[in-house]
Short mmCIF file of C-alpha atoms in Angstrom, two decimals:
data_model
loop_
_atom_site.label_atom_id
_atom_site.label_comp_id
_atom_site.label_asym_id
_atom_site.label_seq_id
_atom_site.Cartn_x
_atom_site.Cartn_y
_atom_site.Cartn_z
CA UNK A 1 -29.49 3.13 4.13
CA UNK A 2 -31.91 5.20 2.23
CA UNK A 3 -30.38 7.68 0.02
CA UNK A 4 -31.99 10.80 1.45
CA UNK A 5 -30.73 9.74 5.33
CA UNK A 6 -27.35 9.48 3.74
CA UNK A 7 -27.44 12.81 1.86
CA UNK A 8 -28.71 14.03 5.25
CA UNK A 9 -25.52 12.42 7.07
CA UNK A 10 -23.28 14.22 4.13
CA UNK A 11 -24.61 17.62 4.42
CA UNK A 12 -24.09 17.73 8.18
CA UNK A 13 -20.76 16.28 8.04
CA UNK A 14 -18.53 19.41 7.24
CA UNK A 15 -15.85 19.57 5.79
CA UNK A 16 -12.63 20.91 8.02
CA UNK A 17 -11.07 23.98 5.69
CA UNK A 18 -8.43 25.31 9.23
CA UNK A 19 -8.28 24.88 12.36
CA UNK A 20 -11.53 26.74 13.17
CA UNK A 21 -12.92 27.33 9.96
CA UNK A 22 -15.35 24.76 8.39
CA UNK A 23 -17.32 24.47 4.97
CA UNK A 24 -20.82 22.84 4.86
CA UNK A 25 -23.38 22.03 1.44
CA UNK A 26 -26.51 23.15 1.08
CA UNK A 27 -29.47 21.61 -0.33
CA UNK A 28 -32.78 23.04 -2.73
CA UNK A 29 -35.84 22.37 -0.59
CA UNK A 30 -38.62 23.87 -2.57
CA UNK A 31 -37.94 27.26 -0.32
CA UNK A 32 -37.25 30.40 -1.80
CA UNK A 33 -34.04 29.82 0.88
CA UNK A 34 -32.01 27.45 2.74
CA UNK A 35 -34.20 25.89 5.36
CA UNK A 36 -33.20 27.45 8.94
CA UNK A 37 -33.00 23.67 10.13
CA UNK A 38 -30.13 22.97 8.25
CA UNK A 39 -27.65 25.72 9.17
CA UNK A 40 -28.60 25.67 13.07
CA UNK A 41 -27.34 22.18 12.52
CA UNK A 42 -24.51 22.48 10.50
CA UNK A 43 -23.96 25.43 12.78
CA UNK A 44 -23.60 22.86 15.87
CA UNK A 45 -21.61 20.24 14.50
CA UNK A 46 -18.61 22.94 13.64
CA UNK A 47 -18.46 24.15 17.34
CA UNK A 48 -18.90 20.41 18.36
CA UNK A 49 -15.87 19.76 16.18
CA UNK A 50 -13.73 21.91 18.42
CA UNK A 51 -14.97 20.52 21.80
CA UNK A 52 -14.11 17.07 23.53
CA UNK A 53 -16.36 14.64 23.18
CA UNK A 54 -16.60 14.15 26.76
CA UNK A 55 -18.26 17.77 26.68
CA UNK A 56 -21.56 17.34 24.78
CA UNK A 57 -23.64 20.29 24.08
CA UNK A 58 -26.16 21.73 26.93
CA UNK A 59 -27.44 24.88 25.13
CA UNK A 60 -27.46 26.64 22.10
CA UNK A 61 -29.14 30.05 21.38
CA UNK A 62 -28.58 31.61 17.55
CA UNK A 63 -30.21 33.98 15.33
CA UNK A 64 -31.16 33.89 11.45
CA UNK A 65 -29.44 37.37 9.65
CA UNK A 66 -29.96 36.80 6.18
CA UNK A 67 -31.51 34.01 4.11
CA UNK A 68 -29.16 31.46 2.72
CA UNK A 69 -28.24 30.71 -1.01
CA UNK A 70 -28.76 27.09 -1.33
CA UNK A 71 -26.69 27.37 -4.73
CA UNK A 72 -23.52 27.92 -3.04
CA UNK A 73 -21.63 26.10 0.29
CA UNK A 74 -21.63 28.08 3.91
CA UNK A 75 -18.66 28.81 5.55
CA UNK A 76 -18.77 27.96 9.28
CA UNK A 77 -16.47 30.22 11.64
CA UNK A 78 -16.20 29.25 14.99
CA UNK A 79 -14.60 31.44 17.82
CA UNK A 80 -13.09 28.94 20.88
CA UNK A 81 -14.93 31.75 23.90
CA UNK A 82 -13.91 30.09 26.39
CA UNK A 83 -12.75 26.67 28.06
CA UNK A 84 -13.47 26.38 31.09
CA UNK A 85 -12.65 23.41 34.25
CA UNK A 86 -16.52 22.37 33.97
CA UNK A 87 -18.23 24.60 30.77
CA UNK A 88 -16.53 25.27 27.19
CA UNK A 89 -18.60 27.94 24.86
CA UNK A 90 -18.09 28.68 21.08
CA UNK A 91 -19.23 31.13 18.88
CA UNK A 92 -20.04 30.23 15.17
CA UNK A 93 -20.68 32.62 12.26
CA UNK A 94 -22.38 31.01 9.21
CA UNK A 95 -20.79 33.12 6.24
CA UNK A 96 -21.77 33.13 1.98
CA UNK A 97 -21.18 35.85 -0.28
CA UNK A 98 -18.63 37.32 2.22
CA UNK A 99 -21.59 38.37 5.03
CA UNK A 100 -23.04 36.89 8.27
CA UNK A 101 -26.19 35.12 7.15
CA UNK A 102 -26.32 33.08 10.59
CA UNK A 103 -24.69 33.35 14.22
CA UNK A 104 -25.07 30.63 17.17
CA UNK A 105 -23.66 30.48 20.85
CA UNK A 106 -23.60 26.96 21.83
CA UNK A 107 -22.53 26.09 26.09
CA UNK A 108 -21.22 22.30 26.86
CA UNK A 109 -20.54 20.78 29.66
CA UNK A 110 -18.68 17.86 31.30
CA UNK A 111 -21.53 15.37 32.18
CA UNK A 112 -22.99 15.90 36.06
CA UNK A 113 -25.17 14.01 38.00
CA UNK A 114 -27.54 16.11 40.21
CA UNK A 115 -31.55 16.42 41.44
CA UNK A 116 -33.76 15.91 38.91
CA UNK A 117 -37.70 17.02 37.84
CA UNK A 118 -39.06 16.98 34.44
CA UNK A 119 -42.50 18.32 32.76
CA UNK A 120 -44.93 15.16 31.96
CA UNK A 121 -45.28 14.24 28.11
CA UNK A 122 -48.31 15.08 26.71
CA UNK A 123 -51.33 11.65 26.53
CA UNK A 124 -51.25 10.97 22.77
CA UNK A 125 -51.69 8.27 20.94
CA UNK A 126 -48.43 5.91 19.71
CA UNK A 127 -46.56 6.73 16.37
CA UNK A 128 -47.25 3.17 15.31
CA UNK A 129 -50.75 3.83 14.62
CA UNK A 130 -50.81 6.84 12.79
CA UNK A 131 -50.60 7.85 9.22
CA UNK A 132 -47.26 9.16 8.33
CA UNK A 133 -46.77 12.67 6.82
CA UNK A 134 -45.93 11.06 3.10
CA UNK A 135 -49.14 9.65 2.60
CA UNK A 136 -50.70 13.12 4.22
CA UNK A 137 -48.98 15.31 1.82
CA UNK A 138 -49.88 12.91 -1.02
CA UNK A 139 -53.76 13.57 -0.34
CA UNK A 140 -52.83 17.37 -0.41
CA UNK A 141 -50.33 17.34 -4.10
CA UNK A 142 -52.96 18.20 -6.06
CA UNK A 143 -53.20 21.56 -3.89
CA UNK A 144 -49.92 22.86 -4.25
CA UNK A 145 -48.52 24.70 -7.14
CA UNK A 146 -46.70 22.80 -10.09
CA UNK A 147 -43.60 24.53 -9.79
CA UNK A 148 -43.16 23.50 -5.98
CA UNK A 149 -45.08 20.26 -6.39
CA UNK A 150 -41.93 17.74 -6.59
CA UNK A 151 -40.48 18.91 -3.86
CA UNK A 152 -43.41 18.59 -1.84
CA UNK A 153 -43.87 15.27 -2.59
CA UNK A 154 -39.67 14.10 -2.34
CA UNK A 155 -39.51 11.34 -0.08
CA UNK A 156 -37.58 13.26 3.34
CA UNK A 157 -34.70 11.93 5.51
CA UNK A 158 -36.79 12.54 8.72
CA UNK A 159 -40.21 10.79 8.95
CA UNK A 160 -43.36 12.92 10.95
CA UNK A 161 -46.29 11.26 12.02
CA UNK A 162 -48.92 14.11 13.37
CA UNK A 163 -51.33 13.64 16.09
CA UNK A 164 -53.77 15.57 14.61
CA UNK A 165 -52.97 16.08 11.13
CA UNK A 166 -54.35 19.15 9.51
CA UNK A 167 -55.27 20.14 6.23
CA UNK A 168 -52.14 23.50 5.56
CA UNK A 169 -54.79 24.37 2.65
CA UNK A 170 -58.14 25.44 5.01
CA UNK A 171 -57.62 28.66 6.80
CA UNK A 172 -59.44 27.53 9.97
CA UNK A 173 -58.20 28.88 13.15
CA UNK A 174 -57.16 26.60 15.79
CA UNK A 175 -55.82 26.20 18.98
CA UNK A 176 -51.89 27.10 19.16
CA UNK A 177 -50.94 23.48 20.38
CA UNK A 178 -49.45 20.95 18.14
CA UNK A 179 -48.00 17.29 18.84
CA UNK A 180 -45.90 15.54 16.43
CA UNK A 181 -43.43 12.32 16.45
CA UNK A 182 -40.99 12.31 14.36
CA UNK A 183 -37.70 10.01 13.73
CA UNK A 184 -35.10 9.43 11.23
CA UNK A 185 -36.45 5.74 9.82
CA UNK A 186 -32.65 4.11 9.83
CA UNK A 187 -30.27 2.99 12.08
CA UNK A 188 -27.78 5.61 12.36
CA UNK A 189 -24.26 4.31 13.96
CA UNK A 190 -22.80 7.93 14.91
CA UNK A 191 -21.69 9.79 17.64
CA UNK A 192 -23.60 11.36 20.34
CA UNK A 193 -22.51 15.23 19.08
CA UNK A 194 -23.92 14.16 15.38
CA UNK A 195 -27.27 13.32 17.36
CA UNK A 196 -27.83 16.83 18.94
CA UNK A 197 -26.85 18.38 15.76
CA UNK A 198 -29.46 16.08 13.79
CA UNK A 199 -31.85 17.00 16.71
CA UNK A 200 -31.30 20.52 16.32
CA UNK A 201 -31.82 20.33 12.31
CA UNK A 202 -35.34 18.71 13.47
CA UNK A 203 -36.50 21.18 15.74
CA UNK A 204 -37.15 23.77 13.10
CA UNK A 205 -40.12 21.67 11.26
CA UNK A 206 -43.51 22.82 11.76
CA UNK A 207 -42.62 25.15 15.04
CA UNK A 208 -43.07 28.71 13.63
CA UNK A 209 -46.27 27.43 12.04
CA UNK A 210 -47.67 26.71 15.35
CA UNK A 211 -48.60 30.30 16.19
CA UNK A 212 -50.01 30.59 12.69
CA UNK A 213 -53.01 27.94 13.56
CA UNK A 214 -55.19 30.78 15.61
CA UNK A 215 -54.84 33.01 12.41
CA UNK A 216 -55.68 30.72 10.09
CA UNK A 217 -52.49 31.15 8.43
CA UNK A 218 -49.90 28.59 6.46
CA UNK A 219 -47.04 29.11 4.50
CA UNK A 220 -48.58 28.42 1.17
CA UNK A 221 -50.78 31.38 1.24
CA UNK A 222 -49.39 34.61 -1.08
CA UNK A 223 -50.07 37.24 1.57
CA UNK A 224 -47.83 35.57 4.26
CA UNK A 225 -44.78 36.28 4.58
CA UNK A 226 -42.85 34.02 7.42
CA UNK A 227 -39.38 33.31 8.22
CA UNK A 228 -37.34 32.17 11.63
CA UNK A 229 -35.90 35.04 13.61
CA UNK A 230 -33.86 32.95 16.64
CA UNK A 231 -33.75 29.50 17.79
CA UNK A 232 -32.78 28.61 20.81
CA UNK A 233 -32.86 24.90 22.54
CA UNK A 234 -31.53 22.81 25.62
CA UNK A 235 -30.78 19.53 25.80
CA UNK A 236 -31.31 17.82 28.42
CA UNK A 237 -30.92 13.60 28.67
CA UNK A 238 -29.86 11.30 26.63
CA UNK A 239 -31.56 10.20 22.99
CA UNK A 240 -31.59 8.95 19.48
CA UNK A 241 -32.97 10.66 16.49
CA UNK A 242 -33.46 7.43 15.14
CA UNK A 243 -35.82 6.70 17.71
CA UNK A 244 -39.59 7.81 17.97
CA UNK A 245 -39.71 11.48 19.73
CA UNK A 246 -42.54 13.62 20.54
CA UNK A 247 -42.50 17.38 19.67
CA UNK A 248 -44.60 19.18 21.94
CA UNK A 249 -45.34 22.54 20.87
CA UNK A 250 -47.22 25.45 22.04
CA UNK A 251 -47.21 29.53 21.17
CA UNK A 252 -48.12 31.78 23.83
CA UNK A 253 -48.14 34.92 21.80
CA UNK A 254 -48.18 36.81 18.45
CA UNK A 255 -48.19 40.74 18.45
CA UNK A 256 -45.48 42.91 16.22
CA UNK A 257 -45.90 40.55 12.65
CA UNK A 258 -43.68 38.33 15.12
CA UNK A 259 -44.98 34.45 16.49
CA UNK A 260 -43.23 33.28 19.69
CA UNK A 261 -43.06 29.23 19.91
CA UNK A 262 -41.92 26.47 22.49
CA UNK A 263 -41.57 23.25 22.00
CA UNK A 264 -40.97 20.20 24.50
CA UNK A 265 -39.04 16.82 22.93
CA UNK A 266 -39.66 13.50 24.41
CA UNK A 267 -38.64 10.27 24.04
CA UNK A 268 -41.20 8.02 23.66
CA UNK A 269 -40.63 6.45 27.11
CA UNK A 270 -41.86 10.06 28.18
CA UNK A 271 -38.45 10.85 29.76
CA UNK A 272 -37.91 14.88 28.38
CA UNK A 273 -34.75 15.27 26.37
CA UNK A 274 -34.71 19.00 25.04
CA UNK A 275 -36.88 22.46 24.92
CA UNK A 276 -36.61 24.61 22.18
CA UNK A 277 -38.04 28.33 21.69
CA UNK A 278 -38.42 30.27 18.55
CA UNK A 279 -39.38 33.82 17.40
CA UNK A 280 -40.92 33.58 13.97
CA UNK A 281 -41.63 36.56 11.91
CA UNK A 282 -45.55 36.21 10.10
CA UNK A 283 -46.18 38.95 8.20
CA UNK A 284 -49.75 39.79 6.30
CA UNK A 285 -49.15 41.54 3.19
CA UNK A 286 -52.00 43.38 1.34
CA UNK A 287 -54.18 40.76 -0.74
CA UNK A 288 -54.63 41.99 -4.10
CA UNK A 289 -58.04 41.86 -4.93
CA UNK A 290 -59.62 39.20 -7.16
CA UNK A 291 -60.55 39.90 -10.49
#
């Protein structure tokens, strides 16, 4: 196994500090903060450690307080809501330096048959013959700034490979649609909770930056200030995160410095396997003015 999947594995493995209390690591991503993908998951897997197994996740809806200091562990704090005959909900507070930086709901539920429907998955072409995101962001090194350049170029646990790729460096506005597959490249022998929680840690690449394309706008530029506000998602069938899946997503709206995002998962058998929304803030500061 590749060192980076495994570090991946570590980090969202907690550790158990009580009964309800649990202690996750962070990691330095280049950010100026811990990435929001990282604590929704971490966030999961301590409420999934207090549920049955039987009971996998349906829902989880959470918001981001503060950013995260990826110099010291999170503390994970999870309230047992309610158990229910059918439904069981928790309540998890992500806690460093003694405050909330992170809260999340999550809702399971004993498995159910019942009527089914599901959107179609977008036409696109297969992951197999597409360029994966390394090589993409090795075209682009030469772009970013020294200082943030190795980390932009470390080899990443989870591997994209972008329908359309774009170029994060041209302001160019574009439609608000974006289709990406992504996987984690190695057999992974764990448990179906571990899944969702990978998923979840997933579903925060690349999905506040869709309502930037009509603006012209990326994350690299000074005057743009960005960060995730809420996340919420569904799950809805079975799936592997080491298996190709499509992210679908799409952003109906930006008004009030704020982006709102969907985003559609499928398995690349087209079946639909969880929908995610996310309110992004994108802020334009005042460009100072060349010299």
């Amino acid at each position: 196994m590749k060192d980076v999947v495994r570090d991946l594995l570590d980090v969202i493995r907690l550790e158990q500090l009580e009964t309800n209390l649990f202690r996750g690591q962070s990691r330095d991503t280049g950010q100026k903060s811990i990435f929001g993908g990282l604590v929704a998951g971490q966030a999961l897997m301590a409420a999934s450690r207090t549920v049955d197994a039987e009971r996998p996740v349906h829902s989880l809806h959470a918001y981001f307080i503060r950013p995260g200091d990826f110099s010291i562990p999170i503390v994970y704090d999870v309230e047992r809501v309610r158990d229910g005959k059918s439904f069981t909900t928790r309540r998890v507070t992500a806690i460093q330096h003694g405050r909330p930086i992170f809260t999340l709901e999550a809702s399971f539920q004993v498995e159910e048959g019942g009527v089914e429907h599901q959107a179609d998955m977008p036409a696109v072409p297969a992951p197999e013959t597409l360029p994966s995101d390394q090589s993409l962001r090795e075209q682009f090194a030469h772009r970013i700034p020294e200082r943030m350049r190795e980390a932009f170029l470390a080899e990443r646990p989870v591997e994209f490979r972008p329908i359309k790729p774009a170029n994060g460096f041209e302001a160019e506005p574009q439609d608000p649609t974006r289709e990406t597959w992504f996987r984690i490249a190695e057999p992974l022998e764990v448990d179906t909770a571990t899944h969702r929680a990978l998923l979840a840690f997933c579903s925060d690449f690349g999905l506040l930056g869709t309502a930037m394309l009509p603006h012209g706008m990326n994350f690299f530029q000074p005057h743009v200030q960005s960060a995730s506000i809420d996340h919420a998602m569904w799950f809805h069938r079975p799936f592997r995160v080491d298996e190709w899946l499509l992210y679908s997503t799409q952003s109906p709206s930006a008004s009030g410095a704020r982006g709102m995002n969907f985003g559609y998962i499928y398995r690349q058998d087209g079946v639909l396997v969880a929908s995610v929304a996310q309110e992004g803030l994108m802020r334009l500061r005042p460009q100072e003015p060349r010299s």
